[in-house]
XYZ file of C-alpha atoms in Angstrom:
601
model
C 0.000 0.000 0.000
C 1.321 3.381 -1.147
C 1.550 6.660 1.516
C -0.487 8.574 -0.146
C -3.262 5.444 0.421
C -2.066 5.419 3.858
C -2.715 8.761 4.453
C -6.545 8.356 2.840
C -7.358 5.227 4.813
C -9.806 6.052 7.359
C -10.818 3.793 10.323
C -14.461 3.402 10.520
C -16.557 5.374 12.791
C -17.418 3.634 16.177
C -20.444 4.297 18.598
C -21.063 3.898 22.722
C -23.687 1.031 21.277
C -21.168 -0.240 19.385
C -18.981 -0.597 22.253
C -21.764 -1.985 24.203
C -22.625 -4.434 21.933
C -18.440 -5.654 22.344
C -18.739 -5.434 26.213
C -21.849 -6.949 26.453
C -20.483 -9.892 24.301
C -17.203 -10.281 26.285
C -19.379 -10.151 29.313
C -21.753 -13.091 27.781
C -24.802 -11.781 27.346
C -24.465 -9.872 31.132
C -25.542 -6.559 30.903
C -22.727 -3.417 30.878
C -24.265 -1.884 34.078
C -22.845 -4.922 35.799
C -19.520 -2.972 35.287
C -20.832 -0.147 37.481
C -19.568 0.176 40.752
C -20.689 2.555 43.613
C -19.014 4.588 46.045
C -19.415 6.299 49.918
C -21.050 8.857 48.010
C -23.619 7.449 46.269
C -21.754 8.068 43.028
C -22.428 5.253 40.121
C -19.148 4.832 38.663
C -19.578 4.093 34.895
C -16.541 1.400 33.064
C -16.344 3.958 30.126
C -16.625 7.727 30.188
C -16.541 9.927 26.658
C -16.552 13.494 25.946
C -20.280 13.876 27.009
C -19.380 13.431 30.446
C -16.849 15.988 30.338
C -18.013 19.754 31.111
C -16.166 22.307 29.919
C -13.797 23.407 32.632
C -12.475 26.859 31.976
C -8.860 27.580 32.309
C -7.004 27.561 35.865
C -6.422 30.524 37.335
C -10.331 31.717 36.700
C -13.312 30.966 38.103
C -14.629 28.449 39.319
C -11.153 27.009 40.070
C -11.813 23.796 39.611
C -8.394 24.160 37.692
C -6.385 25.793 40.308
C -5.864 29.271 41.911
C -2.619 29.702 39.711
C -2.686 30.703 35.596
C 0.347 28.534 35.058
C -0.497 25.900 37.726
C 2.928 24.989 39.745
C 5.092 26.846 37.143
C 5.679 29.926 38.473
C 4.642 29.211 42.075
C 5.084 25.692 43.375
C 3.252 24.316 46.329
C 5.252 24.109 49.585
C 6.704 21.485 51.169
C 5.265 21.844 54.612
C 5.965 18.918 56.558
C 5.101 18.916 60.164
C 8.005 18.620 62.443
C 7.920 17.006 65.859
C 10.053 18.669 68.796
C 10.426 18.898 73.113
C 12.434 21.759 72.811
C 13.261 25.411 70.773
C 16.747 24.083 70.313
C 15.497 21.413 68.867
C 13.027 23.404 67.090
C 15.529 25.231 65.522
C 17.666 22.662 64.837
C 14.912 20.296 62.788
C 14.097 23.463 60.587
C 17.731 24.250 59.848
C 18.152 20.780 58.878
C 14.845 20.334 56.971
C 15.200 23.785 54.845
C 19.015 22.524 53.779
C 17.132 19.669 53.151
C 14.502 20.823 50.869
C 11.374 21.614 53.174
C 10.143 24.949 51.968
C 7.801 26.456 54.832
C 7.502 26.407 58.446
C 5.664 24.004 59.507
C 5.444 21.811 62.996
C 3.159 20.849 65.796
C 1.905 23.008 68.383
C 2.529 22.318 71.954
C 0.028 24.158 74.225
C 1.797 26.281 76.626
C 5.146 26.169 74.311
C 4.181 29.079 72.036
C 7.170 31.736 72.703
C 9.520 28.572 72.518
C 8.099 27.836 69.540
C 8.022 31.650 68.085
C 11.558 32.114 69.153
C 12.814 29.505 67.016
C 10.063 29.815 63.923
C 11.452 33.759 63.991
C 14.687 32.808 62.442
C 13.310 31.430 59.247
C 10.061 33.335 58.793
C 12.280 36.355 56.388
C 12.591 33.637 54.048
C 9.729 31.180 54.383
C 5.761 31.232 55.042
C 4.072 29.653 57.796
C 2.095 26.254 57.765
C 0.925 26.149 61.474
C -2.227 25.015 62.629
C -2.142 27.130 66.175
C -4.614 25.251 67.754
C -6.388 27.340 70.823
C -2.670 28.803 71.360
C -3.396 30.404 68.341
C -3.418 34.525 69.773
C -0.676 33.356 72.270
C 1.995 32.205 69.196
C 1.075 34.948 67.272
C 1.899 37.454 69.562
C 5.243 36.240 70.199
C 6.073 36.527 67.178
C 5.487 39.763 66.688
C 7.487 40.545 70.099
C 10.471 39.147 67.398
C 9.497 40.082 64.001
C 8.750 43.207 62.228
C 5.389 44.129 61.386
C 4.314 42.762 57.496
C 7.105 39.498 57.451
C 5.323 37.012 58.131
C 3.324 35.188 55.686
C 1.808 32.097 55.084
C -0.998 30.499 57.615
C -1.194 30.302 61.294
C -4.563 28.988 61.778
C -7.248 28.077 64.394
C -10.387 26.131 64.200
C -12.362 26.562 66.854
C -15.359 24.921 65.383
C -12.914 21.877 65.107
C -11.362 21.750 67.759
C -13.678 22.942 71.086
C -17.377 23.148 71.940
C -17.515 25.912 73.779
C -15.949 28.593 71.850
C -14.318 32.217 73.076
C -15.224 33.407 69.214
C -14.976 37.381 70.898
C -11.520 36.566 71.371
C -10.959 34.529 68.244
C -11.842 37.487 66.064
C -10.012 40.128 68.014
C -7.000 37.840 67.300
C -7.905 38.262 63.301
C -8.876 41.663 63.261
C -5.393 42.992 65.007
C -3.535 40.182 62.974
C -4.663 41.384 59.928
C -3.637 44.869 60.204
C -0.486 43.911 61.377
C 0.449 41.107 59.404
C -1.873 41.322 55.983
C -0.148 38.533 54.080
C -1.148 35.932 56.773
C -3.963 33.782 56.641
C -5.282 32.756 60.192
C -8.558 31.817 60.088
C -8.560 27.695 59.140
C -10.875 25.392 58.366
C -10.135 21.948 59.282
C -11.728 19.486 56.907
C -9.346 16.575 57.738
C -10.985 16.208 61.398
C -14.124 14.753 59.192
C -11.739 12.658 56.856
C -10.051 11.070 59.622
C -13.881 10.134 61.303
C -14.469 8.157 58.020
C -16.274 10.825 56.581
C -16.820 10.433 52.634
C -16.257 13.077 50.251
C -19.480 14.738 50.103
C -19.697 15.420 53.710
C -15.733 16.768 54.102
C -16.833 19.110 51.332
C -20.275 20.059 53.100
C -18.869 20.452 56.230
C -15.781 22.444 55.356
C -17.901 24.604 53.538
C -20.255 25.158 56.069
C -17.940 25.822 58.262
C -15.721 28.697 56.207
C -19.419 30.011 55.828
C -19.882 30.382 59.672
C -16.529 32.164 59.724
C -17.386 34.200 56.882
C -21.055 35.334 58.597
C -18.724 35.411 62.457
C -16.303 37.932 60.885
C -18.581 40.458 58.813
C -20.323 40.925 62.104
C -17.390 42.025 63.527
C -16.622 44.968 60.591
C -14.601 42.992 58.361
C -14.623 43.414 54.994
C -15.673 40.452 52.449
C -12.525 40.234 51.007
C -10.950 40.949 53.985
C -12.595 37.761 55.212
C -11.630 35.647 51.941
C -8.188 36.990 52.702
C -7.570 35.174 55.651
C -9.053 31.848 55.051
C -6.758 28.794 54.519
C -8.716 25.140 54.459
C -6.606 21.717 55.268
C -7.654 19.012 53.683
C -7.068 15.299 54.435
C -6.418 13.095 51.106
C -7.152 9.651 51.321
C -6.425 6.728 48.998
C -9.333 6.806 46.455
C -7.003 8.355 44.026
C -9.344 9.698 41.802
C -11.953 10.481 43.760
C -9.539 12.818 46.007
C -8.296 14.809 42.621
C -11.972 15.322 41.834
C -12.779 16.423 45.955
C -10.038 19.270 46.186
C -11.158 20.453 42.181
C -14.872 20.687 43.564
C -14.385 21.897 46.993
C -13.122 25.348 44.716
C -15.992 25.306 42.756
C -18.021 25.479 46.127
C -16.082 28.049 47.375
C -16.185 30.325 44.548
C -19.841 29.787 44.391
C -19.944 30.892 47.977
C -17.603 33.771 47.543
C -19.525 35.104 44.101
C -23.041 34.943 46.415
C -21.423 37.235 49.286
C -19.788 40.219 46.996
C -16.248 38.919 47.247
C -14.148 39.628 44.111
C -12.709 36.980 42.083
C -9.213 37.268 42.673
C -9.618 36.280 46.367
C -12.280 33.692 45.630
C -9.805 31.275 44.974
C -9.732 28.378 47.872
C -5.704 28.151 49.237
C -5.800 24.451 50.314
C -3.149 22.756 52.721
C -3.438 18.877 51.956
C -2.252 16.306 54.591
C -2.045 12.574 53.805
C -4.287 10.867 55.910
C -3.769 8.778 58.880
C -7.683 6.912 58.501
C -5.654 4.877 55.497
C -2.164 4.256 57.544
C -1.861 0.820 59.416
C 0.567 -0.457 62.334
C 1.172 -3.791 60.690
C 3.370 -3.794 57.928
C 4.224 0.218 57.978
C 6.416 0.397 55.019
C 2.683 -0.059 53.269
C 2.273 3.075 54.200
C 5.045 4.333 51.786
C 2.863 3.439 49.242
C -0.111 4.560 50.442
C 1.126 8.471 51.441
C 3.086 8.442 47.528
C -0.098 7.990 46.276
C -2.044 10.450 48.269
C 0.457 13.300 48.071
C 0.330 12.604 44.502
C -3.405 13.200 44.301
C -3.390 16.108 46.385
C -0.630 17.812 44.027
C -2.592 16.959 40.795
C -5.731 18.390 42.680
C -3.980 21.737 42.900
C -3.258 22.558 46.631
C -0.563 24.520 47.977
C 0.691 23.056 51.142
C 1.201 19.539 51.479
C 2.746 17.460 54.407
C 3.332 13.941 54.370
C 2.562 11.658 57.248
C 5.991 9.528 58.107
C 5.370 5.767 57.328
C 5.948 5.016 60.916
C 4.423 7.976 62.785
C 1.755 5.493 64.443
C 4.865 3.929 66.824
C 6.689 7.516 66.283
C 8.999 8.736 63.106
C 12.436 8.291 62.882
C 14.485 10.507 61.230
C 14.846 8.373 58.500
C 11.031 8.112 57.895
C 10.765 12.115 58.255
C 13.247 12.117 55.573
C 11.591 9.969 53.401
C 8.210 11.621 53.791
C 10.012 15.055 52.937
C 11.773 13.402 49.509
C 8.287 12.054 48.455
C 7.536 15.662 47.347
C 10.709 16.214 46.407
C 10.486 13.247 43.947
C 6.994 15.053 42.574
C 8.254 18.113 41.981
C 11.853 17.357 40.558
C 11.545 14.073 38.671
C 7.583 13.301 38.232
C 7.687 17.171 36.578
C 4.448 18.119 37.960
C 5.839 21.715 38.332
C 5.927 21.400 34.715
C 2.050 21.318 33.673
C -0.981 23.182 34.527
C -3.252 21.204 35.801
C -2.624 17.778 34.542
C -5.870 16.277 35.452
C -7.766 19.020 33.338
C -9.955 17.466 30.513
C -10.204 14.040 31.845
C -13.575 13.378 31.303
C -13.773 10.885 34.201
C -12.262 13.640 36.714
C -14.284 16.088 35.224
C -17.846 14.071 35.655
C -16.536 12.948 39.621
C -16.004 16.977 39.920
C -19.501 17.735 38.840
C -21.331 15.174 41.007
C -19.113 15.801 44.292
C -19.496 19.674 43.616
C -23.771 19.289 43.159
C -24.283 16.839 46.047
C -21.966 18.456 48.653
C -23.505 21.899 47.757
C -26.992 20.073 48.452
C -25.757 18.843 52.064
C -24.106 22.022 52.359
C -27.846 23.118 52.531
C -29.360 20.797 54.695
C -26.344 21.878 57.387
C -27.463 25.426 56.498
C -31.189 24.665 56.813
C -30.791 22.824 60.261
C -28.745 26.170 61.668
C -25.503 25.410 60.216
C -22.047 24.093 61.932
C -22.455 25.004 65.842
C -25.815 23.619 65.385
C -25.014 20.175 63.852
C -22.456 19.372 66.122
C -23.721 20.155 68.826
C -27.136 18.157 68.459
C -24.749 15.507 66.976
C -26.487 15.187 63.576
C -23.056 15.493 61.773
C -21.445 13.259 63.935
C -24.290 10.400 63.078
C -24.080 11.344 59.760
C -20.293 10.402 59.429
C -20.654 7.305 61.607
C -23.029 6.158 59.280
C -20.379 6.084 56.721
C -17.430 5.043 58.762
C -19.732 1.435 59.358
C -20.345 1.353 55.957
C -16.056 1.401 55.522
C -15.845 -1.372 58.199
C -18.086 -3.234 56.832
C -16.666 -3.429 54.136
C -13.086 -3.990 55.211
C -14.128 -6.671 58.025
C -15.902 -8.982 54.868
C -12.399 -7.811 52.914
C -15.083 -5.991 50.411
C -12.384 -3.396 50.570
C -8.464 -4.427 50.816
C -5.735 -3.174 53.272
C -2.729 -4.476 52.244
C -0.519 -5.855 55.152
C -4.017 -5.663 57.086
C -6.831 -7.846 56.090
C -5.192 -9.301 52.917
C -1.580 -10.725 52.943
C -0.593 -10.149 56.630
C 3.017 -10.603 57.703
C 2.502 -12.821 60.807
C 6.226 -11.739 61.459
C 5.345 -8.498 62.516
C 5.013 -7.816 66.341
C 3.569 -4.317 67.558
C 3.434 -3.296 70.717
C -0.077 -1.231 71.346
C -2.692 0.360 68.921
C -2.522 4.489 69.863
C -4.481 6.738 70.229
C -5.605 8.769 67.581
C -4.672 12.789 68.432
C -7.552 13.939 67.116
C -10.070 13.626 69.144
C -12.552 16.659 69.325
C -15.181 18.002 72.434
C -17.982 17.350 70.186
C -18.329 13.724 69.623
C -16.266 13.235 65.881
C -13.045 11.886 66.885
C -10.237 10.128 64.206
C -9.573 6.627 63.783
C -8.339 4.560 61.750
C -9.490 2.082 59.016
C -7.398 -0.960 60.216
C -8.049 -0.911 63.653
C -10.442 -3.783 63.761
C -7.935 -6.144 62.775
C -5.515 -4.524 64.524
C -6.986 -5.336 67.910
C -7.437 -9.079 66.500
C -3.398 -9.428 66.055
C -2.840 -7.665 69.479
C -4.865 -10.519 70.876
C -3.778 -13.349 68.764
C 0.116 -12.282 69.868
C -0.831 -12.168 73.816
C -2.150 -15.836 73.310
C 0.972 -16.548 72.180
C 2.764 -14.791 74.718
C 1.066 -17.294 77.062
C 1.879 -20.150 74.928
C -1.132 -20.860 73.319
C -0.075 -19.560 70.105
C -3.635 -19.356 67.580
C -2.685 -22.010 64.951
C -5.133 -23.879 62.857
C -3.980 -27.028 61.423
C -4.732 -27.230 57.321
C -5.928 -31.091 56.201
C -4.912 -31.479 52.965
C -6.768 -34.225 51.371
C -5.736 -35.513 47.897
C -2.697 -33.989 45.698
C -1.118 -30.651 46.051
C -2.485 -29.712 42.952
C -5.921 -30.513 44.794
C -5.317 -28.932 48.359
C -3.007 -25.930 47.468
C -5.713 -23.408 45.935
C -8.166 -23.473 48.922
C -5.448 -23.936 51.541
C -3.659 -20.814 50.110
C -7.035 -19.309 50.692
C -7.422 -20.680 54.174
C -3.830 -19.073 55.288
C -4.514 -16.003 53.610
C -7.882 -15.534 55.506
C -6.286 -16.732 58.911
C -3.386 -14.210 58.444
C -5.520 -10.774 59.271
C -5.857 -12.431 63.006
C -2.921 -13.362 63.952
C -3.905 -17.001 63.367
C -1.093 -19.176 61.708
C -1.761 -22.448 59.401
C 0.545 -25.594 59.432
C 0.055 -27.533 56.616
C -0.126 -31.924 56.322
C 1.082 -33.863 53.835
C -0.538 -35.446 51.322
C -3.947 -37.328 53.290
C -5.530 -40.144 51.527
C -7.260 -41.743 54.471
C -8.109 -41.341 58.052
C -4.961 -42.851 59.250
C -3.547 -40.006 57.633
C -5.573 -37.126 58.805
C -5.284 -38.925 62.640
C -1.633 -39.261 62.074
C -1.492 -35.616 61.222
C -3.572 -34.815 64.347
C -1.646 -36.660 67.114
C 1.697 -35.056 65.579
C 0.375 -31.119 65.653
C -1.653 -31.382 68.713
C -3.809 -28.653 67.475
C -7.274 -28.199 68.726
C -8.639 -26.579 65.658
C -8.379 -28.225 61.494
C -9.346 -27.111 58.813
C -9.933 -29.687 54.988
C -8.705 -28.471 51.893
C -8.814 -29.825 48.358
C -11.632 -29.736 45.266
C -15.592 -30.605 45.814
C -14.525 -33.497 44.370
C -12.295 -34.689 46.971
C -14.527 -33.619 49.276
C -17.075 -36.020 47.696
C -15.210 -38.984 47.467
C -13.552 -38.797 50.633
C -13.864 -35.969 52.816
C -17.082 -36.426 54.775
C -15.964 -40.109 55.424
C -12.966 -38.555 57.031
C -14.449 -36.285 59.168
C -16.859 -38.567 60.228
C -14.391 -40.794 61.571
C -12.458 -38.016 62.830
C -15.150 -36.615 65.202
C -15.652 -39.713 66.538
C -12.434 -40.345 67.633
C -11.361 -36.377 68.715
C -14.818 -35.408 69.787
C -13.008 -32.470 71.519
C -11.493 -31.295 68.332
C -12.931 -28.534 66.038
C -13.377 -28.706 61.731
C -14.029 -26.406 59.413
C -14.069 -27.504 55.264
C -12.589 -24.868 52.987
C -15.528 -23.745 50.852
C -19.016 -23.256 49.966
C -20.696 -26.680 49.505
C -24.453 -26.623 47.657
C -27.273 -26.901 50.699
C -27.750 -30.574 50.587
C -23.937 -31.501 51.279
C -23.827 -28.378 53.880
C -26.325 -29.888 55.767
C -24.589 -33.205 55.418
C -20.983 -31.928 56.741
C -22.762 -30.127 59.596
C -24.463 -33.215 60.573
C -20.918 -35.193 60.351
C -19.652 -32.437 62.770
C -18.507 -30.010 60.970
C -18.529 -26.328 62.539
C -18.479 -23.965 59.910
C -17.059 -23.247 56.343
C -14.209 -20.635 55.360
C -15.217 -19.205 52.005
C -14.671 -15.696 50.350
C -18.062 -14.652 51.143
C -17.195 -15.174 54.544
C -17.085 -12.232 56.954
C -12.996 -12.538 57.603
C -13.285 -10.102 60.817
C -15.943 -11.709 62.420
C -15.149 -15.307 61.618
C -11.866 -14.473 63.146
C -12.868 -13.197 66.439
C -15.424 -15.759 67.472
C -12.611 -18.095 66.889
C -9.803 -16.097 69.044
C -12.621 -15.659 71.868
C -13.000 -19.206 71.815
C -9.319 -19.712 72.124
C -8.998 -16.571 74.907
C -11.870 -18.737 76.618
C -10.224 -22.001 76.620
C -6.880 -20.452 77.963
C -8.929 -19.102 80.742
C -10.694 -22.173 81.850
């Protein structure tokens, strides 16, 4: 074939039903809305999105934002690298932030110790000439603030130093909170300090609907606080920083920050404010509702991805969360928190493009639904007397809980996966207690995390062990290892989330096998393994025999027989069946209660 046919050939035009039609073939005759899937916020996620899902998004730098609050995206201005830095002392203070700015950090950023705030000032002071502020105050918000102005001149500092009180207390002292912005403001204009905390819903289990409804109700509260106290509108706007926590639903996250903009905007165009303060500055954490204490270096994975998300979603603080922070960072993992962004910025290039997730049509669509339901439960919090008013009657906090069983759920029947947690545990792995969670608020909506569940299963499963009972489950393999592996792979994999370990037989062709296999391990708990057809042929004859002669000892088959042969292995003996529709959390801690209860008799 010549070019110049080349060049005329044409590839003939293809529709959605066309498509279909393939899908639905591939899928045999199932329909495509079998690919759908659903999310926390009652999203339908299509298999297959096209340009008619796609709105047209403007260009960043212009309202609505969706696209970012900078023209060129990170070109010209590139987010900071704000990560939080623990300390005891200012010396120490000092000595962290020296090392972390030589290191590449590129704002001032740690956590606030009540009663600590002139420490802390003295030793922020030395770096605020040459770097912004990424503090979240806390209630020693007025206290910090003015000792820094005992050491720096009037107009330096810049950047945030936020409180929210809505966040953080019940009872609020909002008089002084807004003399604290008002004198700030005229003494330090290029400071934000009024901050809205969205993260304290993230890290409840909140979905991304309500983290966008209650931020927004909350900036809205400020908004309404400070006008009544003379501010101006964009006055107001000025100040206003939001955090944001960014979980592991990649896309989803992008699509949060983009519409929690659009929101904003909305709500700034509906006051008065002008458009060039309109735009939402967003300080994105990486959140600690994904991060687990088995098997931490997971969590490298999990807090690349996140920071990832939050920097294609446009923000322009971010701080990592150390892999290891749940036992306490090390100064390696604080290192390698602070070269994750350095890694985006100087070899992923994502200084390089303006918004990089603009004109995905998938993003886009997510942007538009997040943006139109979180502006209608922005409403309802509005209608029902806004953010003092669902908190305190606790219809936010129900709200969220509501969703965080809905997560549990999920993760307890291993609907959702946490590596290292519920699916491939390390039985290795020792830890020593589950902590607290620091967040943990006056009005009811306290953090946790996502993994905790099974957690407190492998905390128990290890002090059995301690007392030298150690949970093990003892895996009869009837027929060939071709036959057995598959559903005793299964078996171990589903015992591994609670601590539980699995010793394998040989190959069992009888019952002198199996018993042979029994007197050796010594085990009070088994478990068969092989194909249906195995099970047929020999398995119920084998447990038959075997409950007759260990009456004391408990067996479970691995898989889902039809309801005749159930009924016929329960009647045999059998207690239960280990299948994947089985509820892995639960199955697991009736059987380490029974084992706690043994140990105790």
């Amino acid at each position: 074939m010549g070019m110049d046919k080349i060049m005329a050939y044409r590839f003939p035009e293809t529709t959605m039903d066309d498509w279909k039609n393939k899908a639905e073939q591939a899928l045999k005759g199932k329909s495509i809305d079998t690919l759908n899937s659903h999310t926390y916020e009652s999203i339908i996620l299509k298999p297959l999105y096209t340009r008619e899902d796609g709105k047209i998004a403007g260009y960043p730098g212009s309202p609505d934002y969706r696209r970012g609050i900078n023209p060129l995206g990170y070109r010209d201005t590139k987010w900071h690298i704000a990560q939080q830095i623990s300390w005891q002392s200012a010396d120490e203070l000092t000595s962290k932030l020296t090392d972390a700015f030589a290191k590449g950090q590129t704002a001032i950023s740690f956590k606030m110790k009540r009663g600590n705030e002139r420490e802390a000032a003295l030793a922020a002071s030395r770096f605020s000439a040459s770097y912004p502020f990424a503090v979240d105050a806390g209630s020693g918000q007025a206290d910090f603030i003015a000792a820094l102005g005992e050491v720096s001149e009037d107009g330096a500092i810049t950047g945030y130093i936020g409180f929210d009180p809505l966040a953080g207390i019940s009872t609020m002292d909002l008089g002084g909170w807004e003399k604290t912005i008002g004198e700030t403001a005229m003494k330090h204009p290029n400071l934000r300090t009024v901050l809205v905390n969205v993260g304290v819903y993230h890290n409840a289990g909140a979905n991304a609907v309500q983290e966008l409804a209650a931020g927004s109700a909350s900036g809205v509260f400020y908004i309404e606080q400070l006008l009544k106290a003379g501010m101006d509108i964009d006055a107001v706007f000025s100040k206003i920083v939001f955090t944001f926590s960014v979980g592991a639903n990649f896309f989803m996250e992008i699509a949060k920050l983009r519409a929690a903009r659009i929101i904003w905007d909305k709500i700034g165009e509906l006051y008065g404010a002008t458009e060039s303060v309109r735009g939402m500055v967003i300080a994105a954490e990486t959140s600690r509702f994904t991060k687990t204490l088995y098997d931490p270096h997971v969590n490298l994975l999990r807090a690349g991805n996140e920071a990832f998300a939050a920097v294609i979603g446009g923000v322009q603080y971010v701080h990592v969360e150390p892999f290891d922070s749940l036992e306490g960072a090390t100064p390696l993992s604080e290192r390698i928190a602070r070269n994750i962004q350095i890694i985006l910025q100087e070899e992923t290039h994502l200084d390089k493009v303006a918004d990089p997730a603009g004109g995905s049509w998938y993003i886009e669509e997510l942007t538009e639904q997040l943006a139109e339901k979180a502006w209608e439960l922005f409403g309802k919090i509005d209608a029902l007397g806004g953010m003092p008013a669902v908190l305190e009657s606790g219809w936010l906090e129900n709200e969220i809980a509501s969703t965080l069983a809905q997560r549990v759920a999920d993760v307890k029947a291993r609907k959702q996966s946490i590596v290292g947690t519920n699916v491939y545990a390390n039985l290795a792995e020792t830890a020593k207690a589950i902590p607290e969670h620091r967040d943990v608020w006056d009005h009811g909506i306290g953090g946790t995390r996502l993994s905790i569940p099974f957690e407190e299963l492998r905390l128990k499963a290890a002090a059995l062990a301690q007392s030298g009972k150690k949970p093990s489950i003892g895996l009869v393999c009837l027929g060939s290892l071709k036959e057995s592996k598959p559903r005793a792979d299964f078996v171990e994999s589903f015992l591994g989330p609670g601590g539980i370990s699995a010793i394998r037989s040989g190959i069992v062709l009888s019952v002198a096998d199996a018993d042979a296999f029994i007197a050796e391990t010594g085990l009070t708990r088994y478990c068969f393994c092989s194909t249906d057809e195995r099970y047929t042929e020999m398995g119920l004859a084998i447990l038959s025999e075997l409950k007759r002669r260990h009456p004391g000892v408990v067996f479970y088959l691995a898989g889902q027989p039809g309801p005749e042969e159930k009924n016929d292995w329960l009647e045999a003996g059998l207690k239960d069946f280990i299948h994947i529709r089985s509820n892995c959390h639960d199955f697991l801690a009736n059987m380490i209660a029974e084992m706690e209860a043994a140990v105790n008799d």
